[in-house]
C-alpha positions as a Markdown table, in Angstrom:
| # | Residue | x | y | z |
|---|---|---|---|---|
| 1 | Met | 7.1 | -8.2 | 49.8 |
| 2 | Thr | 10.8 | -7.2 | 48.6 |
| 3 | Thr | 13.9 | -9.6 | 47.5 |
| 4 | Thr | 16.8 | -7.6 | 49.6 |
| 5 | Thr | 20.6 | -9.2 | 48.8 |
| 6 | Pro | 23.9 | -7.8 | 50.5 |
| 7 | Gly | 24.8 | -5.3 | 48.5 |
| 8 | Thr | 21.5 | -4.2 | 46.4 |
| 9 | Ser | 18.0 | -2.7 | 47.0 |
| 10 | Pro | 15.4 | -4.9 | 47.1 |
| 11 | Leu | 13.9 | -5.6 | 43.9 |
| 12 | Thr | 9.5 | -4.6 | 45.7 |
| 13 | Arg | 6.5 | -5.9 | 43.0 |
| 14 | Asp | 6.0 | -2.3 | 42.4 |
| 15 | Glu | 9.1 | -2.4 | 40.8 |
| 16 | Leu | 9.3 | -4.3 | 39.0 |
| 17 | Glu | 5.8 | -3.6 | 36.9 |
| 18 | Arg | 6.6 | -0.2 | 36.5 |
| 19 | Glu | 10.2 | -2.7 | 34.6 |
| 20 | Leu | 8.0 | -4.4 | 32.9 |
| 21 | Ala | 5.7 | -1.7 | 31.6 |
| 22 | Ala | 8.5 | 0.1 | 30.6 |
| 23 | Arg | 10.1 | -2.7 | 28.9 |
| 24 | Arg | 7.2 | -4.1 | 27.3 |
| 25 | Ala | 8.4 | -2.7 | 23.6 |
| 26 | Glu | 12.0 | -4.1 | 23.8 |
| 27 | Leu | 11.2 | -6.9 | 24.7 |
| 28 | Arg | 7.9 | -6.9 | 22.1 |
| 29 | Gly | 11.1 | -6.8 | 19.8 |
| 30 | Tyr | 14.0 | -8.7 | 20.9 |
| 31 | Cys | 11.0 | -11.8 | 20.3 |
| 32 | Tyr | 10.1 | -11.2 | 17.5 |
| 33 | Arg | 13.0 | -11.4 | 16.2 |
| 34 | Met | 14.2 | -14.4 | 17.9 |
| 35 | Leu | 10.9 | -16.6 | 16.5 |
| 36 | Gly | 9.4 | -14.6 | 13.6 |
| 37 | Ser | 6.1 | -13.8 | 14.3 |
| 38 | Ala | 4.4 | -12.0 | 16.1 |
| 39 | Phe | 1.4 | -14.0 | 17.7 |
| 40 | Asp | 4.6 | -16.1 | 19.7 |
| 41 | Ala | 6.1 | -12.6 | 20.2 |
| 42 | Glu | 2.9 | -11.6 | 22.5 |
| 43 | Asp | 2.7 | -14.6 | 24.7 |
| 44 | Ala | 6.7 | -15.1 | 25.3 |
| 45 | Val | 6.2 | -11.4 | 26.5 |
| 46 | Gln | 3.5 | -12.5 | 28.2 |
| 47 | Asp | 5.5 | -15.6 | 29.5 |
| 48 | Thr | 8.4 | -13.5 | 30.7 |
| 49 | Met | 6.1 | -11.5 | 33.0 |
| 50 | Val | 4.6 | -14.0 | 34.1 |
| 51 | Arg | 7.9 | -16.0 | 35.4 |
| 52 | Ala | 9.3 | -12.6 | 36.4 |
| 53 | Trp | 6.6 | -12.1 | 38.7 |
| 54 | Lys | 6.9 | -15.4 | 39.7 |
| 55 | Ser | 9.9 | -15.3 | 40.2 |
| 56 | Val | 10.8 | -11.3 | 42.0 |
| 57 | Glu | 11.4 | -12.3 | 45.3 |
| 58 | Gly | 14.5 | -14.8 | 44.3 |
| 59 | Phe | 15.6 | -12.1 | 42.1 |
| 60 | Glu | 19.4 | -12.1 | 44.0 |
| 61 | Gly | 20.8 | -8.6 | 42.1 |
| 62 | Arg | 23.8 | -9.4 | 40.7 |
| 63 | Ser | 22.9 | -7.9 | 37.8 |
| 64 | Gly | 20.2 | -5.3 | 36.6 |
| 65 | Val | 16.0 | -5.9 | 36.3 |
| 66 | Arg | 17.2 | -5.6 | 32.6 |
| 67 | Ser | 19.3 | -8.5 | 32.1 |
| 68 | Trp | 17.1 | -10.5 | 34.5 |
| 69 | Leu | 14.4 | -9.6 | 32.3 |
| 70 | Tyr | 15.9 | -10.4 | 28.5 |
| 71 | Arg | 17.3 | -14.1 | 30.6 |
| 72 | Ile | 13.9 | -15.2 | 31.2 |
| 73 | Ala | 13.3 | -14.8 | 27.9 |
| 74 | Thr | 15.5 | -15.9 | 26.4 |
| 75 | Asn | 14.8 | -18.3 | 28.1 |
| 76 | Val | 11.4 | -18.4 | 26.7 |
| 77 | Cys | 12.6 | -18.1 | 23.1 |
| 78 | Leu | 14.7 | -20.9 | 23.2 |
| 79 | Thr | 12.0 | -23.1 | 24.8 |
| 80 | Thr | 9.5 | -22.2 | 22.0 |
| 81 | Ile | 12.2 | -22.7 | 19.3 |
| 82 | Glu | 12.3 | -26.2 | 20.2 |
| 83 | Thr | 8.8 | -26.9 | 19.5 |
| 84 | Arg | 8.0 | -25.8 | 16.4 |
| 85 | Gly | 10.4 | -25.5 | 13.3 |
| 86 | Arg | 11.8 | -21.8 | 12.2 |
| 87 | Arg | 9.9 | -19.3 | 10.8 |
| 88 | Ala | 9.5 | -19.7 | 7.0 |
| 89 | Arg | 8.6 | -17.2 | 3.7 |
| 90 | Pro | 7.4 | -19.2 | 0.4 |
| 91 | Met | 10.5 | -18.1 | -1.0 |
| 92 | Asp | 12.0 | -20.1 | 1.6 |
| 93 | Leu | 10.1 | -23.6 | 0.4 |
| 94 | Ser | 11.7 | -23.6 | -2.9 |
| 95 | Ala | 14.1 | -22.5 | -5.7 |
| 96 | Thr | 12.0 | -21.3 | -8.3 |
| 97 | Ala | 8.8 | -19.4 | -8.5 |
| 98 | Trp | 5.3 | -20.3 | -9.3 |
| 99 | Glu | 3.1 | -20.8 | -12.3 |
| 100 | Pro | 0.0 | -17.4 | -11.8 |
| 101 | Val | -2.6 | -20.1 | -12.7 |
| 102 | Glu | -5.2 | -21.4 | -10.3 |
| 103 | Ala | -3.2 | -24.4 | -9.9 |
| 104 | Ser | -0.7 | -23.2 | -7.7 |
| 105 | Leu | -3.0 | -22.4 | -5.0 |
| 106 | Val | -3.9 | -25.8 | -4.1 |
| 107 | Arg | -0.8 | -25.8 | -1.7 |
| 108 | Thr | -1.2 | -23.6 | 2.0 |
| 109 | Arg | 0.8 | -24.3 | 5.3 |
| 110 | Gly | -0.7 | -24.3 | 8.5 |
| 111 | Glu | 0.2 | -20.2 | 10.2 |
| 112 | Asp | 2.4 | -22.1 | 12.2 |
| 113 | Thr | 4.6 | -22.3 | 9.0 |
| 114 | Trp | 4.7 | -18.7 | 8.6 |
| 115 | Leu | 7.0 | -15.3 | 9.0 |
| 116 | Glu | 4.7 | -13.0 | 10.5 |
| 117 | Pro | 4.9 | -9.8 | 9.8 |
| 118 | Met | 5.2 | -6.8 | 12.7 |
| 119 | Val | 4.4 | -3.4 | 13.8 |
| 120 | Asp | 6.7 | -0.6 | 14.3 |
| 121 | Glu | 5.2 | 1.1 | 17.0 |
| 122 | Arg | 4.9 | -1.4 | 18.7 |
| 123 | Val | 8.9 | -3.1 | 18.8 |
| 124 | Leu | 10.9 | -0.2 | 17.5 |
| 125 | Pro | 11.7 | 3.4 | 19.9 |
| 126 | Glu | 10.4 | 6.8 | 20.2 |
| 127 | Ala | 12.6 | 8.7 | 21.0 |
| 128 | Gly | 16.0 | 8.6 | 21.1 |
| 129 | Asp | 19.6 | 8.6 | 19.6 |
| 130 | Pro | 18.9 | 8.2 | 14.8 |
| 131 | Ala | 21.5 | 5.7 | 14.9 |
| 132 | Glu | 20.0 | 3.3 | 17.2 |
| 133 | Ile | 17.4 | 3.6 | 15.4 |
| 134 | Ala | 18.0 | 3.6 | 12.1 |
| 135 | Val | 19.9 | 0.3 | 13.6 |
| 136 | Ala | 16.8 | -1.0 | 15.4 |
| 137 | Arg | 14.2 | -0.5 | 12.5 |
| 138 | Glu | 17.2 | -2.4 | 10.2 |
| 139 | Ser | 16.3 | -5.5 | 12.9 |
| 140 | Val | 12.4 | -5.9 | 12.3 |
| 141 | Arg | 12.7 | -6.0 | 8.4 |
| 142 | Leu | 10.9 | -9.3 | 6.8 |
| 143 | Ala | 14.2 | -10.1 | 5.0 |
| 144 | Phe | 16.2 | -9.6 | 8.2 |
| 145 | Val | 14.3 | -11.6 | 10.4 |
| 146 | Ala | 13.6 | -13.8 | 7.7 |
| 147 | Ala | 17.6 | -15.1 | 7.8 |
| 148 | Leu | 18.4 | -14.6 | 11.6 |
| 149 | Gln | 15.7 | -17.5 | 11.0 |
| 150 | His | 18.1 | -19.5 | 9.6 |
| 151 | Leu | 20.4 | -19.0 | 12.3 |
| 152 | Pro | 20.5 | -21.8 | 15.4 |
| 153 | Pro | 18.7 | -20.7 | 17.5 |
| 154 | Arg | 21.5 | -19.8 | 19.6 |
| 155 | Gln | 23.6 | -17.9 | 16.9 |
| 156 | Arg | 20.4 | -15.5 | 16.6 |
| 157 | Ala | 20.4 | -14.8 | 20.4 |
| 158 | Val | 24.0 | -14.3 | 20.1 |
| 159 | Leu | 23.6 | -12.0 | 17.3 |
| 160 | Ile | 21.0 | -9.8 | 18.1 |
| 161 | Leu | 21.9 | -9.3 | 21.1 |
| 162 | Arg | 25.4 | -8.4 | 19.8 |
| 163 | Asp | 24.7 | -6.2 | 16.7 |
| 164 | Val | 21.9 | -4.5 | 17.7 |
| 165 | Leu | 20.7 | -4.0 | 21.4 |
| 166 | Arg | 24.3 | -3.6 | 21.6 |
| 167 | Trp | 24.8 | -6.1 | 24.1 |
| 168 | Lys | 29.0 | -6.3 | 25.7 |
| 169 | Ala | 30.5 | -9.5 | 25.0 |
| 170 | Asp | 30.5 | -10.5 | 28.5 |
| 171 | Glu | 27.1 | -9.5 | 28.7 |
| 172 | Val | 25.9 | -12.1 | 27.2 |
| 173 | Ala | 27.8 | -14.2 | 27.9 |
| 174 | Ser | 26.8 | -14.2 | 31.3 |
| 175 | Leu | 22.9 | -14.1 | 30.2 |
| 176 | Leu | 23.3 | -17.4 | 27.9 |
| 177 | Asp | 26.0 | -19.0 | 30.8 |
| 178 | Thr | 29.0 | -19.0 | 28.0 |
| 179 | Thr | 32.5 | -17.9 | 27.8 |
| 180 | Thr | 33.0 | -14.0 | 25.8 |
| 181 | Ala | 35.0 | -16.8 | 23.6 |
| 182 | Ser | 31.5 | -18.7 | 22.6 |
| 183 | Val | 30.0 | -15.6 | 22.2 |
| 184 | Asn | 32.7 | -13.8 | 19.8 |
| 185 | Ser | 32.3 | -16.8 | 18.5 |
| 186 | Ala | 29.2 | -17.5 | 18.2 |
| 187 | Leu | 28.9 | -13.4 | 16.9 |
| 188 | Gln | 31.1 | -14.9 | 13.7 |
| 189 | Arg | 29.5 | -17.8 | 12.7 |
| 190 | Ala | 26.0 | -16.0 | 12.5 |
| 191 | Arg | 28.2 | -13.2 | 10.9 |
| 192 | Ala | 28.5 | -15.2 | 8.4 |
| 193 | Thr | 25.2 | -16.8 | 7.8 |
| 194 | Leu | 23.7 | -14.0 | 6.3 |
| 195 | Ala | 26.6 | -12.1 | 5.2 |
| 196 | Glu | 24.9 | -15.1 | 2.0 |
| 197 | Arg | 22.2 | -13.7 | 2.3 |
| 198 | Pro | 21.1 | -11.8 | -0.4 |
| 199 | Asp | 18.9 | -9.3 | 0.5 |
| 200 | Val | 20.0 | -8.8 | 3.9 |
| 201 | Gly | 21.7 | -5.9 | 2.9 |
| 202 | Arg | 21.1 | -2.0 | 4.8 |
| 203 | Thr | 18.3 | -0.4 | 2.5 |
| 204 | Glu | 18.2 | 3.2 | 1.7 |
| 205 | Pro | 15.9 | 5.6 | 4.4 |
| 206 | Leu | 12.0 | 6.8 | 2.8 |
| 207 | Gly | 12.4 | 9.8 | 1.4 |
| 208 | Glu | 10.2 | 11.9 | -1.2 |
| 209 | Ser | 10.7 | 9.7 | -4.6 |
| 210 | His | 10.2 | 6.5 | -2.3 |
| 211 | Gln | 7.0 | 8.3 | -1.4 |
| 212 | Ala | 6.3 | 9.7 | -4.9 |
| 213 | Leu | 6.7 | 5.3 | -5.8 |
| 214 | Leu | 4.4 | 4.4 | -2.9 |
| 215 | Glu | 1.6 | 7.0 | -4.3 |
| 216 | Gln | 1.8 | 6.0 | -7.5 |
| 217 | Tyr | 1.0 | 2.4 | -6.3 |
| 218 | Val | -1.6 | 2.8 | -4.5 |
| 219 | Arg | -3.5 | 4.4 | -7.1 |
| 220 | Ala | -2.3 | 2.4 | -9.2 |
| 221 | Phe | -3.4 | -0.6 | -7.2 |
| 222 | Glu | -7.0 | 0.8 | -6.1 |
| 223 | Ala | -7.6 | 1.7 | -10.3 |
| 224 | Tyr | -6.2 | -1.8 | -11.6 |
| 225 | Asp | -4.4 | -0.7 | -13.9 |
| 226 | Ile | -1.6 | -3.2 | -14.7 |
| 227 | Asp | 0.0 | -1.0 | -16.2 |
| 228 | Ala | 0.5 | 1.1 | -14.7 |
| 229 | Phe | 1.3 | -1.0 | -12.1 |
| 230 | Val | 3.7 | -2.6 | -13.3 |
| 231 | Glu | 5.9 | 0.1 | -15.0 |
| 232 | Leu | 6.3 | 0.5 | -10.9 |
| 233 | Leu | 7.5 | -3.0 | -10.1 |
| 234 | Ala | 11.6 | -4.4 | -10.2 |
| 235 | Ala | 12.8 | -6.9 | -12.5 |
| 236 | Asp | 13.3 | -9.6 | -10.6 |
| 237 | Val | 10.5 | -8.4 | -8.1 |
| 238 | Thr | 9.2 | -11.0 | -6.1 |
| 239 | Gln | 5.3 | -11.7 | -4.7 |
| 240 | Asn | 4.4 | -14.5 | -2.5 |
| 241 | Met | 0.7 | -14.5 | -0.1 |
| 242 | Pro | 0.9 | -16.7 | 2.8 |
| 243 | Pro | -0.4 | -18.7 | 4.0 |
| 244 | Phe | 0.0 | -20.2 | 0.0 |
| 245 | Glu | 3.4 | -21.5 | -1.0 |
| 246 | Leu | 3.4 | -19.9 | -4.4 |
| 247 | Trp | 5.6 | -17.6 | -4.9 |
| 248 | Leu | 6.1 | -14.5 | -7.9 |
| 249 | Glu | 8.6 | -14.3 | -9.6 |
| 250 | Gly | 8.8 | -10.7 | -12.5 |
| 251 | Ala | 6.3 | -9.0 | -13.5 |
| 252 | Asp | 4.4 | -10.2 | -16.4 |
| 253 | Asp | 4.3 | -12.8 | -13.9 |
| 254 | Ile | 3.0 | -11.2 | -11.1 |
| 255 | Ala | 0.2 | -8.8 | -13.7 |
| 256 | Ala | -0.9 | -12.2 | -15.2 |
| 257 | Trp | -1.5 | -13.7 | -11.8 |
| 258 | Met | -3.7 | -9.6 | -11.3 |
| 259 | Val | -5.5 | -10.7 | -14.0 |
| 260 | Gly | -6.1 | -14.3 | -13.1 |
| 261 | Pro | -6.5 | -15.9 | -10.3 |
| 262 | Gly | -6.3 | -12.4 | -8.0 |
| 263 | His | -8.8 | -10.5 | -10.1 |
| 264 | Gln | -11.1 | -10.6 | -7.5 |
| 265 | Cys | -8.8 | -7.4 | -6.2 |
| 266 | Arg | -9.9 | -4.9 | -8.3 |
| 267 | Gly | -11.7 | -2.3 | -6.1 |
| 268 | Ser | -9.3 | -3.1 | -3.4 |
| 269 | Lys | -9.0 | 0.4 | -0.8 |
| 270 | Leu | -5.4 | -0.1 | 0.3 |
| 271 | Val | -5.1 | 1.8 | 3.8 |
| 272 | Pro | -1.0 | 3.0 | 4.4 |
| 273 | Val | 0.5 | 1.5 | 7.6 |
| 274 | Thr | 4.8 | 0.4 | 8.9 |
| 275 | Met | 5.6 | -2.9 | 9.2 |
| 276 | Asn | 8.8 | -3.6 | 10.1 |
| 277 | Gly | 10.6 | -0.5 | 9.0 |
| 278 | Ser | 9.0 | -0.7 | 5.7 |
| 279 | Pro | 5.7 | 0.8 | 3.8 |
| 280 | Ala | 2.3 | -1.1 | 4.1 |
| 281 | Phe | -1.0 | -1.2 | 3.5 |
| 282 | Val | -3.2 | -2.5 | 5.5 |
| 283 | His | -5.5 | -4.2 | 2.4 |
| 284 | Tyr | -9.8 | -4.8 | 2.5 |
| 285 | Lys | -11.1 | -6.1 | -0.5 |
| 286 | Pro | -15.3 | -5.9 | -1.5 |
| 287 | Ile | -17.4 | -8.9 | -1.9 |
| 288 | Gly | -20.8 | -9.0 | -2.2 |
| 289 | Ala | -22.8 | -7.7 | -4.9 |
| 290 | Asp | -22.7 | -4.3 | -3.2 |
| 291 | Gly | -19.3 | -5.0 | -3.0 |
| 292 | Glu | -18.4 | -4.2 | 0.4 |
| 293 | Leu | -15.4 | -3.2 | 1.7 |
| 294 | Val | -13.7 | -6.6 | 4.2 |
| 295 | Pro | -10.1 | -7.0 | 5.9 |
| 296 | Phe | -8.2 | -9.1 | 3.3 |
| 297 | Ala | -4.8 | -9.2 | 3.9 |
| 298 | Val | -1.4 | -6.8 | 5.1 |
| 299 | Gln | 0.4 | -5.8 | 2.2 |
| 300 | Ala | 4.2 | -5.1 | 2.8 |
| 301 | Leu | 6.3 | -3.6 | 0.5 |
| 302 | Glu | 10.6 | -3.6 | 0.3 |
| 303 | Leu | 11.8 | -0.9 | -2.4 |
| 304 | Ala | 15.5 | -0.8 | -4.1 |
| 305 | Asp | 16.4 | 1.4 | -7.1 |
| 306 | Gly | 13.4 | 2.8 | -7.2 |
| 307 | Arg | 11.1 | 0.0 | -7.8 |
| 308 | Ile | 9.5 | -2.1 | -5.7 |
| 309 | Ala | 11.7 | -5.1 | -4.8 |
| 310 | Arg | 9.3 | -8.1 | -3.0 |
| 311 | Ile | 5.1 | -7.3 | -2.1 |
| 312 | Thr | 3.9 | -10.0 | 0.9 |
| 313 | Ser | 0.4 | -10.3 | 1.4 |
| 314 | Phe | 0.0 | -11.8 | 4.5 |
| 315 | Leu | -3.3 | -13.1 | 4.1 |
| 316 | Asp | -4.5 | -13.7 | 7.9 |
| 317 | Thr | -7.2 | -11.8 | 8.9 |
| 318 | Arg | -6.3 | -12.2 | 12.8 |
| 319 | Leu | -3.8 | -9.6 | 12.2 |
| 320 | Phe | -6.3 | -6.8 | 11.8 |
| 321 | Asp | -7.1 | -7.9 | 15.7 |
| 322 | Leu | -3.5 | -8.2 | 16.8 |
| 323 | Phe | -3.2 | -5.1 | 15.7 |
| 324 | Gly | -5.9 | -3.0 | 16.6 |
| 325 | Phe | -6.3 | -2.6 | 12.8 |
| 326 | Pro | -10.4 | -1.5 | 11.3 |
| 327 | Thr | -12.5 | -3.3 | 10.2 |
| 328 | Glu | -13.3 | -0.6 | 7.7 |
| 329 | Pro | -11.0 | 1.4 | 6.2 |
| 330 | Pro | -11.5 | 5.1 | 6.7 |
| 331 | Ala | -14.5 | 7.3 | 4.4 |
């Protein structure tokens, strides 16, 4: 069955299937930025595809297929946001850092509370203009995606479509069924809000010095050499570990945590991956008398001025299945 509209070419189901396959990664990236959740993004893309498939015969061809799919995805995301609160990081929930003691582990929140990471290859283009790829990489940084969650949903959509995906104002207005003036106003307000977030600034491209820093980080962590580890941290470094509400600030408190409540991470193995446009590691932790290494966390790092500025350990082993990480570290 095909769709026909005077002056347009019909959209066949085979053509829609190819278009959906070609657009899946970029739609996933859009939904991830909107929702701040890898799991919600996957669900939103699947819902978008199902809705597109069911409504293909109603596609009138007044806009391109890509615009049509983004309209569907936007509506899916806006509905999802309406049914739950915004995703957050532990630092968003309390103004001051916690004590590096066992008692700080008593408070947790459900998995639907927290900002989640995303593997680069699932949302970033494999090839293209280097400048556009750089913008795309910056726009999935954890700090940026966290900041997006502070925007009202429609402002969030406007900023992503205009500043990340480079849509024209009139195209966004058409997608959101509003005026160009309203889009421009929403964009100004969204930019102003992001400008107030201190950790949204652009980062430096990873170079040889950063690679050396990451290698030192792995050696220090796997050896559990706390003195060497602390030397790599920025003065105002933070660490957080969703689903726990606690977050730590400062090298001394992080060191105290590692030799205190976190001492069971001694003997861990880190395997490098790239997530959210930044370096990250799949973390395997030893258990039992034999020290068998099992999936434990995904560590995401943020670097600044040649130091580790933030460590986020996502203690959610569902991420291993979602991203296809092996259950055992490579030999």
